[in-house]
């Protein structure tokens, strides 16, 4: 038994066998009418093969796609494969599969391309007025950061990346890490175990927020704010080394009291204090500073306040036992006798 001689051809119409037609078997011939009974089956077979090839050429139902050397030259809709060297390839480093979607004219179309390889990448582009636009990469789940500190080039930032929009900033283990990218980070006693904190910051005082400002690969600034106080410190990283931390002069470090007995904190850490008092007729008087100097008192200067511009009202004021909290003042006249008098003082400490 022989098969029908199929050809991939779209037949405009299928012959209908009439009641008056003789039953003629054998090889069908549409031109001569030979094998008349088999002609309709032949025509259907041709259509079926034509459709099969059309579908396969579009990349459907096949294991191997049609390979092209130019993605720009594709005109028929379907799936195609091409090397990175193919004209119009979205990725010169790898093969790509392209879905070509034609429009209602040859000058307009749309293409979607996927990278073949270990990296998931997806692109799309359009053809308008006969010219292809540049490929635009579509971001997928594989392009999203793997962590809040993932600085891989081309990754999509998640909410909270590098502390931006985060309710909890990412923690760092080394505050001296000069490779940190710009962002907000968290320091804690338990986690941030390496690096130099500002002088005097220990224990739970390490808990704070670090802001990194990068200029380039080798230069950056750090601002660190202690969470349990209003203190802020800054430093720079240049020529492969950190500068010392410097505290920012703020409302805390510039605290003052503009009263008769007052004080002024300076950015350097020095504290200026002033005030007045009166010595007693029987001897010395204890003076207490408005605030205690945190570290030490460096100098105390005392001057007499004469009640009248006469020699008898001039006194010598001496100090004794200067401490962080105060000193003792003793007033004497020029003849050496102890006498009561008023005085003012100015003290410097840190």
mmCIF file of C-alpha atoms in Angstrom:
data_model
loop_
_atom_site.group_PDB
_atom_site.id
_atom_site.type_symbol
_atom_site.label_atom_id
_atom_site.label_comp_id
_atom_site.label_asym_id
_atom_site.label_seq_id
_atom_site.Cartn_x
_atom_site.Cartn_y
_atom_site.Cartn_z
ATOM 1 C CA UNK A 1 0.000 0.000 0.000
ATOM 2 C CA UNK A 2 1.499 3.334 -1.064
ATOM 3 C CA UNK A 3 1.232 6.626 0.861
ATOM 4 C CA UNK A 4 -0.272 9.732 -0.664
ATOM 5 C CA UNK A 5 2.371 12.035 -2.197
ATOM 6 C CA UNK A 6 2.125 14.915 0.344
ATOM 7 C CA UNK A 7 3.457 18.403 -0.337
ATOM 8 C CA UNK A 8 3.467 21.368 2.030
ATOM 9 C CA UNK A 9 0.877 23.368 0.141
ATOM 10 C CA UNK A 10 -2.209 25.319 1.127
ATOM 11 C CA UNK A 11 -5.024 24.147 -1.178
ATOM 12 C CA UNK A 12 -7.665 26.800 -1.774
ATOM 13 C CA UNK A 13 -10.501 24.267 -1.762
ATOM 14 C CA UNK A 14 -11.069 20.575 -1.050
ATOM 15 C CA UNK A 15 -12.652 18.638 -3.921
ATOM 16 C CA UNK A 16 -16.103 17.249 -3.142
ATOM 17 C CA UNK A 17 -16.813 13.804 -4.578
ATOM 18 C CA UNK A 18 -20.119 13.827 -6.415
ATOM 19 C CA UNK A 19 -22.558 10.943 -6.593
ATOM 20 C CA UNK A 20 -21.969 10.702 -10.287
ATOM 21 C CA UNK A 21 -18.202 10.472 -9.913
ATOM 22 C CA UNK A 22 -16.807 7.030 -10.500
ATOM 23 C CA UNK A 23 -14.881 5.404 -7.706
ATOM 24 C CA UNK A 24 -11.332 5.709 -8.957
ATOM 25 C CA UNK A 25 -8.493 4.610 -6.662
ATOM 26 C CA UNK A 26 -4.764 4.820 -7.137
ATOM 27 C CA UNK A 27 -2.385 7.753 -7.067
ATOM 28 C CA UNK A 28 -4.366 10.997 -7.176
ATOM 29 C CA UNK A 29 -3.604 13.650 -9.771
ATOM 30 C CA UNK A 30 -5.397 16.954 -9.303
ATOM 31 C CA UNK A 31 -4.696 17.998 -12.855
ATOM 32 C CA UNK A 32 -5.792 14.863 -14.734
ATOM 33 C CA UNK A 33 -8.334 13.617 -12.210
ATOM 34 C CA UNK A 34 -6.610 10.261 -11.886
ATOM 35 C CA UNK A 35 -7.218 8.566 -8.539
ATOM 36 C CA UNK A 36 -10.199 10.877 -8.096
ATOM 37 C CA UNK A 37 -11.373 9.269 -4.870
ATOM 38 C CA UNK A 38 -8.065 10.041 -3.150
ATOM 39 C CA UNK A 39 -7.800 13.679 -4.284
ATOM 40 C CA UNK A 40 -9.728 15.204 -1.285
ATOM 41 C CA UNK A 41 -7.565 13.242 1.146
ATOM 42 C CA UNK A 42 -4.461 14.457 -0.685
ATOM 43 C CA UNK A 43 -5.569 18.054 -0.473
ATOM 44 C CA UNK A 44 -6.258 17.745 3.261
ATOM 45 C CA UNK A 45 -2.862 16.123 3.758
ATOM 46 C CA UNK A 46 -1.166 19.028 1.966
ATOM 47 C CA UNK A 47 -2.928 21.538 4.190
ATOM 48 C CA UNK A 48 -1.968 19.587 7.298
ATOM 49 C CA UNK A 49 1.717 19.476 6.330
ATOM 50 C CA UNK A 50 1.683 23.165 5.404
ATOM 51 C CA UNK A 51 0.264 24.054 8.817
ATOM 52 C CA UNK A 52 2.758 21.765 10.578
ATOM 53 C CA UNK A 53 5.715 23.420 8.907
ATOM 54 C CA UNK A 54 4.297 26.878 9.592
ATOM 55 C CA UNK A 55 3.961 26.088 13.303
ATOM 56 C CA UNK A 56 7.424 24.515 13.492
ATOM 57 C CA UNK A 57 9.020 27.436 11.669
ATOM 58 C CA UNK A 58 7.481 29.673 14.336
ATOM 59 C CA UNK A 59 9.343 27.638 16.955
ATOM 60 C CA UNK A 60 6.295 25.825 18.334
ATOM 61 C CA UNK A 61 6.393 22.111 18.996
ATOM 62 C CA UNK A 62 10.076 21.736 18.103
ATOM 63 C CA UNK A 63 13.203 20.944 20.085
ATOM 64 C CA UNK A 64 15.510 23.069 17.943
ATOM 65 C CA UNK A 65 14.651 26.619 16.869
ATOM 66 C CA UNK A 66 15.443 28.218 13.547
ATOM 67 C CA UNK A 67 18.908 29.788 13.869
ATOM 68 C CA UNK A 68 19.445 33.294 12.497
ATOM 69 C CA UNK A 69 22.521 35.447 11.936
ATOM 70 C CA UNK A 70 20.579 38.696 12.260
ATOM 71 C CA UNK A 71 17.807 39.483 14.710
ATOM 72 C CA UNK A 72 17.274 42.742 12.833
ATOM 73 C CA UNK A 73 16.334 40.928 9.612
ATOM 74 C CA UNK A 74 13.560 38.725 11.051
ATOM 75 C CA UNK A 75 10.190 39.428 9.422
ATOM 76 C CA UNK A 76 7.966 36.425 10.183
ATOM 77 C CA UNK A 77 6.459 36.050 13.617
ATOM 78 C CA UNK A 78 7.868 33.253 15.753
ATOM 79 C CA UNK A 79 10.697 32.066 17.966
ATOM 80 C CA UNK A 80 14.312 32.190 16.787
ATOM 81 C CA UNK A 81 17.770 31.581 18.228
ATOM 82 C CA UNK A 82 20.988 33.411 17.469
ATOM 83 C CA UNK A 83 24.531 33.798 18.737
ATOM 84 C CA UNK A 84 25.856 36.805 20.597
ATOM 85 C CA UNK A 85 27.590 37.802 17.368
ATOM 86 C CA UNK A 86 24.291 37.973 15.448
ATOM 87 C CA UNK A 87 23.295 41.402 14.183
ATOM 88 C CA UNK A 88 21.003 43.108 16.665
ATOM 89 C CA UNK A 89 21.843 40.711 19.520
ATOM 90 C CA UNK A 90 20.960 42.059 22.990
ATOM 91 C CA UNK A 91 23.941 40.315 24.626
ATOM 92 C CA UNK A 92 27.241 39.832 22.808
ATOM 93 C CA UNK A 93 28.418 37.404 25.501
ATOM 94 C CA UNK A 94 25.799 34.677 24.982
ATOM 95 C CA UNK A 95 23.209 33.148 22.656
ATOM 96 C CA UNK A 96 19.683 34.479 22.855
ATOM 97 C CA UNK A 97 16.163 33.307 22.031
ATOM 98 C CA UNK A 98 13.964 35.953 20.395
ATOM 99 C CA UNK A 99 10.189 36.117 20.047
ATOM 100 C CA UNK A 100 9.378 38.241 16.997
ATOM 101 C CA UNK A 101 5.891 39.793 16.942
ATOM 102 C CA UNK A 102 5.049 41.479 13.620
ATOM 103 C CA UNK A 103 2.624 44.357 13.271
ATOM 104 C CA UNK A 104 0.180 45.266 10.511
ATOM 105 C CA UNK A 105 3.024 46.420 8.272
ATOM 106 C CA UNK A 106 6.660 45.498 7.654
ATOM 107 C CA UNK A 107 7.972 48.702 9.234
ATOM 108 C CA UNK A 108 6.719 47.951 12.740
ATOM 109 C CA UNK A 109 7.338 44.988 15.035
ATOM 110 C CA UNK A 110 8.185 44.003 18.604
ATOM 111 C CA UNK A 111 10.800 41.596 19.942
ATOM 112 C CA UNK A 112 11.381 39.943 23.319
ATOM 113 C CA UNK A 113 14.755 38.277 23.935
ATOM 114 C CA UNK A 114 16.011 35.937 26.636
ATOM 115 C CA UNK A 115 19.633 35.058 27.418
ATOM 116 C CA UNK A 116 20.658 31.405 27.107
ATOM 117 C CA UNK A 117 23.065 30.548 29.906
ATOM 118 C CA UNK A 118 23.495 30.496 33.672
ATOM 119 C CA UNK A 119 22.276 34.078 34.158
ATOM 120 C CA UNK A 120 18.605 34.999 33.754
ATOM 121 C CA UNK A 121 18.287 38.141 31.640
ATOM 122 C CA UNK A 122 15.381 39.461 29.562
ATOM 123 C CA UNK A 123 15.184 42.300 27.024
ATOM 124 C CA UNK A 124 12.625 43.905 24.743
ATOM 125 C CA UNK A 125 12.656 46.400 21.874
ATOM 126 C CA UNK A 126 10.386 47.799 19.177
ATOM 127 C CA UNK A 127 10.667 48.552 15.489
ATOM 128 C CA UNK A 128 9.130 51.788 14.278
ATOM 129 C CA UNK A 129 9.311 53.382 10.832
ATOM 130 C CA UNK A 130 11.589 50.528 9.767
ATOM 131 C CA UNK A 131 14.220 51.154 12.465
ATOM 132 C CA UNK A 132 14.881 49.080 15.560
ATOM 133 C CA UNK A 133 15.159 50.883 18.903
ATOM 134 C CA UNK A 134 17.819 49.881 21.435
ATOM 135 C CA UNK A 135 17.206 46.846 23.608
ATOM 136 C CA UNK A 136 15.800 47.613 27.066
ATOM 137 C CA UNK A 137 16.525 45.085 29.799
ATOM 138 C CA UNK A 138 13.575 43.872 31.852
ATOM 139 C CA UNK A 139 14.345 43.522 35.550
ATOM 140 C CA UNK A 140 13.403 40.157 37.044
ATOM 141 C CA UNK A 141 13.620 38.526 40.440
ATOM 142 C CA UNK A 142 17.228 37.531 39.800
ATOM 143 C CA UNK A 143 18.145 41.221 39.488
ATOM 144 C CA UNK A 144 16.964 42.042 43.012
ATOM 145 C CA UNK A 145 19.444 42.432 45.862
ATOM 146 C CA UNK A 146 20.223 39.280 47.812
ATOM 147 C CA UNK A 147 20.601 41.313 51.016
ATOM 148 C CA UNK A 148 20.222 44.873 52.293
ATOM 149 C CA UNK A 149 23.952 45.446 51.706
ATOM 150 C CA UNK A 150 24.256 43.733 48.290
ATOM 151 C CA UNK A 151 26.100 46.284 46.139
ATOM 152 C CA UNK A 152 26.343 44.165 42.950
ATOM 153 C CA UNK A 153 26.186 46.432 39.891
ATOM 154 C CA UNK A 154 22.833 46.330 38.090
ATOM 155 C CA UNK A 155 20.836 44.932 41.023
ATOM 156 C CA UNK A 156 17.401 46.342 41.875
ATOM 157 C CA UNK A 157 17.291 47.967 45.312
ATOM 158 C CA UNK A 158 14.839 46.492 47.778
ATOM 159 C CA UNK A 159 12.999 48.649 50.303
ATOM 160 C CA UNK A 160 15.445 49.101 53.164
ATOM 161 C CA UNK A 161 18.536 48.684 50.979
ATOM 162 C CA UNK A 162 21.532 50.269 52.680
ATOM 163 C CA UNK A 163 19.165 51.585 55.343
ATOM 164 C CA UNK A 164 17.004 53.641 52.944
ATOM 165 C CA UNK A 165 13.348 53.378 53.950
ATOM 166 C CA UNK A 166 14.201 50.739 56.543
ATOM 167 C CA UNK A 167 12.611 50.361 59.962
ATOM 168 C CA UNK A 168 15.792 48.548 61.040
ATOM 169 C CA UNK A 169 19.060 49.530 59.337
ATOM 170 C CA UNK A 170 21.488 46.766 58.305
ATOM 171 C CA UNK A 171 24.050 45.989 60.995
ATOM 172 C CA UNK A 172 27.805 46.128 60.364
ATOM 173 C CA UNK A 173 30.540 44.199 62.145
ATOM 174 C CA UNK A 174 33.419 46.622 61.544
ATOM 175 C CA UNK A 175 32.974 50.381 61.786
ATOM 176 C CA UNK A 176 36.385 50.794 60.101
ATOM 177 C CA UNK A 177 35.209 48.972 56.939
ATOM 178 C CA UNK A 178 36.202 51.427 54.200
ATOM 179 C CA UNK A 179 34.430 49.360 51.513
ATOM 180 C CA UNK A 180 30.928 50.185 52.798
ATOM 181 C CA UNK A 181 28.811 51.838 50.115
ATOM 182 C CA UNK A 182 26.842 55.000 50.794
ATOM 183 C CA UNK A 183 23.943 54.366 53.152
ATOM 184 C CA UNK A 184 22.702 54.104 56.735
ATOM 185 C CA UNK A 185 23.956 51.316 59.005
ATOM 186 C CA UNK A 186 23.427 50.155 62.575
ATOM 187 C CA UNK A 187 26.168 49.643 65.161
ATOM 188 C CA UNK A 188 25.655 47.633 68.331
ATOM 189 C CA UNK A 189 27.754 46.360 71.217
ATOM 190 C CA UNK A 190 27.089 42.737 70.225
ATOM 191 C CA UNK A 191 27.560 42.985 66.450
ATOM 192 C CA UNK A 192 29.987 45.836 65.754
ATOM 193 C CA UNK A 193 32.984 44.244 67.431
ATOM 194 C CA UNK A 194 35.744 45.726 65.255
ATOM 195 C CA UNK A 195 36.965 49.225 64.474
ATOM 196 C CA UNK A 196 37.664 52.451 66.329
ATOM 197 C CA UNK A 197 34.736 54.230 67.951
ATOM 198 C CA UNK A 198 35.074 57.820 69.233
ATOM 199 C CA UNK A 199 37.235 58.208 72.321
ATOM 200 C CA UNK A 200 35.398 57.312 75.497
ATOM 201 C CA UNK A 201 32.616 55.392 73.732
ATOM 202 C CA UNK A 202 32.373 51.921 75.265
ATOM 203 C CA UNK A 203 29.830 49.228 76.097
ATOM 204 C CA UNK A 204 26.252 49.979 75.138
ATOM 205 C CA UNK A 205 27.461 53.405 74.064
ATOM 206 C CA UNK A 206 28.460 51.731 70.781
ATOM 207 C CA UNK A 207 24.783 51.490 69.824
ATOM 208 C CA UNK A 208 24.101 54.046 67.144
ATOM 209 C CA UNK A 209 23.507 54.873 63.485
ATOM 210 C CA UNK A 210 26.351 55.240 60.988
ATOM 211 C CA UNK A 211 25.897 57.228 57.792
ATOM 212 C CA UNK A 212 28.414 56.674 54.986
ATOM 213 C CA UNK A 213 28.985 59.280 52.253
ATOM 214 C CA UNK A 214 31.242 58.052 49.428
ATOM 215 C CA UNK A 215 33.119 60.399 47.102
ATOM 216 C CA UNK A 216 34.828 57.632 45.135
ATOM 217 C CA UNK A 217 36.486 54.266 45.631
ATOM 218 C CA UNK A 218 39.136 55.615 47.995
ATOM 219 C CA UNK A 219 37.508 58.552 49.765
ATOM 220 C CA UNK A 220 34.499 58.633 52.070
ATOM 221 C CA UNK A 221 32.996 60.351 55.090
ATOM 222 C CA UNK A 222 31.368 58.799 58.146
ATOM 223 C CA UNK A 223 28.849 60.414 60.488
ATOM 224 C CA UNK A 224 28.019 58.442 63.622
ATOM 225 C CA UNK A 225 25.168 59.332 65.972
ATOM 226 C CA UNK A 226 24.967 57.736 69.394
ATOM 227 C CA UNK A 227 21.448 56.453 69.994
ATOM 228 C CA UNK A 228 21.418 57.053 73.765
ATOM 229 C CA UNK A 229 22.459 60.712 73.486
ATOM 230 C CA UNK A 230 22.419 63.620 71.064
ATOM 231 C CA UNK A 231 26.149 63.311 70.372
ATOM 232 C CA UNK A 232 27.344 63.221 66.746
ATOM 233 C CA UNK A 233 30.864 62.456 65.488
ATOM 234 C CA UNK A 234 32.415 62.664 62.036
ATOM 235 C CA UNK A 235 35.624 61.470 60.347
ATOM 236 C CA UNK A 236 37.145 60.990 56.877
ATOM 237 C CA UNK A 237 38.896 58.166 55.040
ATOM 238 C CA UNK A 238 41.585 59.417 52.645
ATOM 239 C CA UNK A 239 44.999 58.135 51.534
ATOM 240 C CA UNK A 240 44.057 54.699 52.915
ATOM 241 C CA UNK A 241 43.682 55.916 56.510
ATOM 242 C CA UNK A 242 40.984 57.171 58.877
ATOM 243 C CA UNK A 243 41.225 60.591 60.492
ATOM 244 C CA UNK A 244 40.403 60.850 64.233
ATOM 245 C CA UNK A 245 36.746 61.170 65.184
ATOM 246 C CA UNK A 246 35.652 64.776 65.806
ATOM 247 C CA UNK A 247 32.502 65.571 67.703
ATOM 248 C CA UNK A 248 30.075 67.885 65.926
ATOM 249 C CA UNK A 249 29.362 71.058 67.886
ATOM 250 C CA UNK A 250 25.651 70.849 68.562
ATOM 251 C CA UNK A 251 23.141 71.861 71.181
ATOM 252 C CA UNK A 252 24.716 69.453 73.663
ATOM 253 C CA UNK A 253 28.384 70.255 73.104
ATOM 254 C CA UNK A 254 27.560 74.002 72.946
ATOM 255 C CA UNK A 255 25.467 73.961 76.118
ATOM 256 C CA UNK A 256 25.640 77.175 78.156
ATOM 257 C CA UNK A 257 24.057 79.151 80.968
ATOM 258 C CA UNK A 258 24.099 82.925 80.450
ATOM 259 C CA UNK A 259 23.554 83.881 84.098
ATOM 260 C CA UNK A 260 25.585 85.607 86.800
ATOM 261 C CA UNK A 261 27.012 82.223 87.725
ATOM 262 C CA UNK A 262 27.165 80.484 84.356
ATOM 263 C CA UNK A 263 29.200 78.431 81.922
ATOM 264 C CA UNK A 264 29.872 77.784 78.215
ATOM 265 C CA UNK A 265 30.912 74.465 76.641
ATOM 266 C CA UNK A 266 33.258 74.801 73.639
ATOM 267 C CA UNK A 267 33.643 72.412 70.644
ATOM 268 C CA UNK A 268 37.193 71.580 71.745
ATOM 269 C CA UNK A 269 35.890 70.126 74.998
ATOM 270 C CA UNK A 270 36.967 73.097 77.101
ATOM 271 C CA UNK A 271 34.419 74.575 79.493
ATOM 272 C CA UNK A 272 34.416 78.194 80.628
ATOM 273 C CA UNK A 273 32.757 79.043 83.973
ATOM 274 C CA UNK A 274 32.283 82.310 85.815
ATOM 275 C CA UNK A 275 30.615 83.613 88.915
ATOM 276 C CA UNK A 276 31.066 85.593 92.115
ATOM 277 C CA UNK A 277 30.892 85.392 95.855
ATOM 278 C CA UNK A 278 31.973 86.982 99.121
ATOM 279 C CA UNK A 279 34.592 85.983 101.649
ATOM 280 C CA UNK A 280 33.570 85.836 105.257
ATOM 281 C CA UNK A 281 35.024 88.091 107.919
ATOM 282 C CA UNK A 282 36.355 85.098 109.745
ATOM 283 C CA UNK A 283 38.315 83.563 106.868
ATOM 284 C CA UNK A 284 37.730 81.531 103.705
ATOM 285 C CA UNK A 285 34.650 80.819 101.601
ATOM 286 C CA UNK A 286 33.858 77.653 99.603
ATOM 287 C CA UNK A 287 32.828 78.271 96.007
ATOM 288 C CA UNK A 288 30.942 75.669 93.945
ATOM 289 C CA UNK A 289 31.124 75.849 90.141
ATOM 290 C CA UNK A 290 27.793 76.015 88.259
ATOM 291 C CA UNK A 291 28.642 72.588 86.803
ATOM 292 C CA UNK A 292 31.399 70.125 87.595
ATOM 293 C CA UNK A 293 34.243 69.872 85.076
ATOM 294 C CA UNK A 294 34.095 66.307 83.639
ATOM 295 C CA UNK A 295 37.879 65.806 83.634
ATOM 296 C CA UNK A 296 39.830 68.564 85.363
ATOM 297 C CA UNK A 297 40.024 72.246 86.257
ATOM 298 C CA UNK A 298 42.939 73.961 84.500
ATOM 299 C CA UNK A 299 42.954 77.443 85.994
ATOM 300 C CA UNK A 300 40.930 79.732 88.245
ATOM 301 C CA UNK A 301 41.344 83.512 88.166
ATOM 302 C CA UNK A 302 39.795 85.594 90.969
ATOM 303 C CA UNK A 303 39.484 89.382 91.259
ATOM 304 C CA UNK A 304 38.382 91.606 94.116
ATOM 305 C CA UNK A 305 35.271 93.769 93.826
ATOM 306 C CA UNK A 306 35.913 96.925 95.860
ATOM 307 C CA UNK A 307 32.901 98.535 97.461
ATOM 308 C CA UNK A 308 34.615 101.933 97.159
ATOM 309 C CA UNK A 309 37.638 103.365 95.352
ATOM 310 C CA UNK A 310 39.776 103.702 98.481
ATOM 311 C CA UNK A 311 42.878 101.840 99.604
ATOM 312 C CA UNK A 312 41.091 100.404 102.567
ATOM 313 C CA UNK A 313 38.592 98.698 100.332
ATOM 314 C CA UNK A 314 41.162 96.908 98.145
ATOM 315 C CA UNK A 315 41.772 93.233 98.883
ATOM 316 C CA UNK A 316 43.905 90.369 97.722
ATOM 317 C CA UNK A 317 41.891 87.252 96.854
ATOM 318 C CA UNK A 318 43.649 83.906 97.078
ATOM 319 C CA UNK A 319 42.423 80.497 95.923
ATOM 320 C CA UNK A 320 43.076 77.120 97.459
ATOM 321 C CA UNK A 321 42.067 73.498 96.910
ATOM 322 C CA UNK A 322 40.896 73.788 93.320
ATOM 323 C CA UNK A 323 38.901 70.713 92.234
ATOM 324 C CA UNK A 324 36.526 69.792 89.411
ATOM 325 C CA UNK A 325 33.601 71.028 91.500
ATOM 326 C CA UNK A 326 34.937 74.240 93.061
ATOM 327 C CA UNK A 327 37.605 75.985 95.135
ATOM 328 C CA UNK A 328 38.154 77.934 98.359
ATOM 329 C CA UNK A 329 38.588 81.739 98.306
ATOM 330 C CA UNK A 330 40.358 83.794 100.991
ATOM 331 C CA UNK A 331 40.270 87.591 101.113
ATOM 332 C CA UNK A 332 42.958 89.680 102.843
ATOM 333 C CA UNK A 333 43.730 93.387 102.979
ATOM 334 C CA UNK A 334 47.058 94.844 101.912
ATOM 335 C CA UNK A 335 48.254 94.937 105.504
ATOM 336 C CA UNK A 336 47.712 91.177 105.735
ATOM 337 C CA UNK A 337 44.604 91.114 107.871
ATOM 338 C CA UNK A 338 41.677 88.924 106.938
ATOM 339 C CA UNK A 339 38.617 90.818 105.924
ATOM 340 C CA UNK A 340 35.335 90.205 104.159
ATOM 341 C CA UNK A 341 35.076 91.267 100.533
ATOM 342 C CA UNK A 342 33.241 90.489 97.345
ATOM 343 C CA UNK A 343 34.936 88.860 94.371
ATOM 344 C CA UNK A 344 34.409 87.467 90.880
ATOM 345 C CA UNK A 345 36.093 84.442 89.310
ATOM 346 C CA UNK A 346 36.748 82.916 85.896
ATOM 347 C CA UNK A 347 37.611 79.211 85.559
ATOM 348 C CA UNK A 348 38.736 77.066 82.630
ATOM 349 C CA UNK A 349 38.526 73.279 82.601
ATOM 350 C CA UNK A 350 37.543 70.260 80.565
#
